[in-house]
Amino acid sequence: QVHLVQSGAEVKKPGSSVKVSCKTSGGTFSSYTFSWVRQAPGQGLEWMGKIIPVLDRATYAQKFLGRLTFTADRSTSTVYMELSSLTSDDTAVYYCARLTFNGDEGWFDPWGQGTLVIVSS
Amino acid sequence: SYELTQPPSVSVSPGQTATITCSGDNLGDDFASWYQQKPGQSPVLVIYQDNKRPSGIPERFSGSNSGNTATLTISGTQAMDEADYYCQTWATSTYVFGTGTKLTVL
């Protein structure tokens, strides 16, 4: 049974960066793909991208290109999401989730508990 | 960009059947998944690959997908099913979520 535990809430200034961690327990970390999904207050879900730790390969959604970086530490079974040049529009809950896919199509299960990132001056 | 449209809200009486739709161009050509999200909680997968239920999801949850519409059906709806529901698919090299539907059980 895979379980994802994320780091705690963050408050950041506009223009700064935030790094959120997602630690995996149970299962085989190296066989998984992970995605990050965010949810602005009162809004829907937005896919940000995915990382395949065993290949150290990341894919980012178009709107985040240039300011989003995913990394993985296989020694601690942890994936990281770093978002730079923060604006108030980045205020959201950020979720990590395991992505299971068949070809390109896939689904997200399970999800971490979420990390609230507030961007405010 | 590809869009998935859901009704903002659906209401159902306890014990009745709730139907939530998700519309997108040729959605039936790809698999759809569904997630349940209760207030203050993370999303939970309830349906994947159109009609498969993950372990632990009650049998009252079912799904279908054809043409331009995917449908989540909850038979014998219970008060605990009150939540937001999101559909999701893969399109134009990205994973796309629907706009979300608030299910009220009253």
XYZ file of C-alpha atoms in Angstrom:
227
model
C 0.000 0.000 0.000
C 1.678 3.184 -1.205
C 1.426 6.189 1.080
C 2.507 9.737 0.195
C 3.394 12.306 2.872
C 4.073 15.903 1.900
C 5.924 18.706 3.616
C 4.156 21.440 5.534
C 2.541 24.713 4.555
C 4.652 27.558 3.199
C 4.254 31.325 3.019
C 6.355 32.961 0.321
C 6.992 36.440 -1.026
C 6.217 37.281 -4.650
C 9.202 36.559 -6.855
C 10.617 33.889 -4.580
C 10.646 30.094 -4.956
C 9.073 27.236 -3.050
C 10.157 23.612 -2.773
C 7.666 20.968 -1.661
C 8.586 17.391 -0.813
C 6.575 14.186 -1.145
C 7.908 11.129 0.658
C 6.750 7.672 -0.370
C 6.366 4.672 1.897
C 5.312 1.185 0.901
C 5.684 -0.285 -2.555
C 8.649 0.096 -4.877
C 9.580 3.738 -5.385
C 11.740 3.088 -8.435
C 8.837 1.538 -10.336
C 6.530 4.527 -9.929
C 5.771 7.724 -11.791
C 4.612 10.748 -9.840
C 2.649 13.810 -10.794
C 1.983 17.158 -9.164
C -1.485 18.687 -9.255
C -2.496 22.009 -7.757
C -5.780 23.474 -6.628
C -6.261 27.204 -6.137
C -8.696 28.236 -3.376
C -12.231 27.294 -4.357
C -11.075 26.139 -7.787
C -10.573 22.895 -9.674
C -7.597 20.620 -10.205
C -4.702 21.535 -12.496
C -2.063 19.058 -13.674
C 1.473 20.438 -13.490
C 3.600 17.582 -14.809
C 5.167 14.243 -13.993
C 8.490 12.679 -13.055
C 9.790 9.158 -13.584
C 12.425 8.782 -10.838
C 14.115 5.681 -12.245
C 14.831 7.591 -15.479
C 15.243 10.956 -13.774
C 12.944 12.278 -16.493
C 10.408 15.044 -15.974
C 7.644 16.416 -18.189
C 6.044 19.769 -17.465
C 2.730 21.269 -18.466
C 3.203 24.053 -20.993
C 2.113 26.892 -18.695
C 4.842 26.108 -16.152
C 7.776 25.718 -18.524
C 10.817 27.602 -17.334
C 9.835 27.968 -13.690
C 8.963 24.439 -12.556
C 11.427 21.710 -11.624
C 10.771 18.179 -10.407
C 13.518 16.119 -8.804
C 13.718 12.762 -7.066
C 15.926 11.282 -4.367
C 15.827 7.505 -4.681
C 17.798 7.052 -1.447
C 14.904 8.546 0.553
C 12.016 7.672 -1.810
C 11.148 11.342 -2.059
C 10.117 13.540 -4.966
C 10.316 17.315 -4.960
C 8.496 20.120 -6.719
C 10.156 23.532 -6.982
C 8.251 26.482 -8.436
C 10.027 29.803 -8.964
C 9.029 33.385 -9.744
C 5.984 33.032 -7.542
C 2.984 35.329 -7.898
C -0.281 35.505 -5.996
C -1.797 33.299 -8.714
C 0.383 30.464 -7.417
C -1.421 30.442 -4.078
C -2.862 26.942 -3.974
C -2.778 23.526 -2.402
C -0.171 21.408 -4.159
C -0.686 17.648 -4.304
C 1.648 14.871 -5.300
C 0.068 11.716 -6.628
C 1.235 8.447 -8.083
C 0.443 8.265 -11.771
C -0.407 4.889 -13.209
C -0.544 4.910 -16.965
C -1.214 2.690 -19.926
C 0.553 4.240 -22.884
C -0.116 7.935 -22.385
C -3.442 7.573 -20.620
C -3.368 7.311 -16.875
C -4.928 7.964 -13.503
C -3.814 9.346 -10.149
C -3.857 7.175 -7.050
C -3.047 7.637 -4.238
C -2.652 11.329 -3.448
C -0.605 13.052 -0.788
C -2.341 15.115 1.868
C -1.553 18.361 0.067
C 0.689 21.319 0.855
C -0.744 24.817 1.094
C 1.470 27.460 -0.487
C 0.495 31.066 0.127
C 2.176 33.797 -1.890
C 1.785 37.156 -0.232
C 3.801 40.304 0.278
C -6.560 23.591 -25.175
C -8.793 20.630 -24.435
C -11.636 21.195 -21.984
C -13.837 18.895 -19.939
C -17.154 20.409 -18.885
C -19.200 19.243 -15.900
C -22.415 20.622 -14.406
C -21.534 22.836 -11.428
C -23.972 21.077 -9.153
C -26.160 17.987 -8.921
C -28.664 17.237 -6.184
C -30.023 13.837 -5.215
C -32.170 12.378 -2.468
C -30.702 9.659 -0.246
C -31.174 6.225 -1.786
C -31.688 7.592 -5.279
C -29.323 7.484 -8.260
C -26.961 10.383 -8.932
C -25.646 10.968 -12.437
C -22.722 13.303 -13.131
C -21.685 14.000 -16.694
C -18.375 15.095 -18.202
C -18.305 16.444 -21.749
C -15.367 16.839 -24.103
C -14.665 16.487 -27.813
C -14.508 12.782 -28.678
C -13.966 11.986 -25.004
C -15.081 8.417 -25.681
C -11.915 7.848 -27.736
C -9.842 8.041 -24.535
C -10.188 6.653 -21.044
C -11.829 8.724 -18.326
C -11.236 8.631 -14.588
C -13.251 10.118 -11.720
C -12.191 11.541 -8.351
C -14.157 12.320 -5.212
C -13.001 15.210 -3.041
C -14.572 16.034 0.302
C -14.005 19.437 1.944
C -10.485 19.842 3.247
C -9.388 16.449 1.938
C -7.315 15.157 -0.958
C -8.995 13.732 -4.055
C -9.727 9.997 -4.058
C -9.886 7.892 -7.223
C -13.312 6.247 -7.571
C -13.312 5.168 -11.241
C -10.474 4.604 -13.717
C -10.334 3.425 -17.322
C -13.966 4.467 -17.793
C -15.591 1.844 -15.563
C -13.103 0.148 -13.236
C -13.366 0.563 -9.472
C -10.237 0.662 -7.315
C -10.077 -1.625 -4.328
C -12.177 -0.274 -1.489
C -14.568 1.777 -3.618
C -18.188 0.699 -3.097
C -20.036 -1.075 -5.897
C -22.591 1.725 -6.032
C -20.030 3.763 -8.003
C -19.953 3.004 -11.725
C -18.824 4.738 -14.896
C -19.283 4.798 -18.635
C -17.778 6.721 -21.531
C -19.008 7.042 -25.096
C -19.130 9.685 -27.787
C -18.478 13.058 -26.187
C -19.632 12.200 -22.666
C -18.340 10.263 -19.701
C -20.786 9.535 -16.901
C -20.330 8.744 -13.224
C -23.318 7.003 -11.668
C -23.850 6.557 -7.952
C -26.623 4.100 -7.187
C -28.337 4.219 -3.811
C -26.586 7.488 -2.965
C -25.649 7.933 0.671
C -25.045 11.053 2.704
C -21.338 10.199 2.803
C -21.205 10.573 -0.990
C -21.738 14.325 -0.742
C -18.557 15.796 -2.229
C -17.009 17.420 -5.274
C -16.389 15.108 -8.218
C -13.875 15.631 -11.015
C -13.455 13.752 -14.270
C -10.027 13.443 -15.896
C -8.552 12.273 -19.179
C -5.409 12.505 -21.307
C -5.576 14.895 -24.266
C -3.202 17.046 -26.311
C -0.154 15.748 -24.418
C -1.502 16.700 -21.042
C -3.694 15.366 -18.284
C -6.907 17.348 -18.113
C -9.394 17.617 -15.268
C -13.023 18.546 -15.565
C -14.497 21.689 -14.069
C -15.919 19.776 -11.117
C -19.412 18.994 -9.849
C -20.675 19.525 -6.327
C -22.947 16.635 -5.377
C -25.490 17.496 -2.713
C -27.422 14.732 -0.981
C -30.589 16.185 0.497
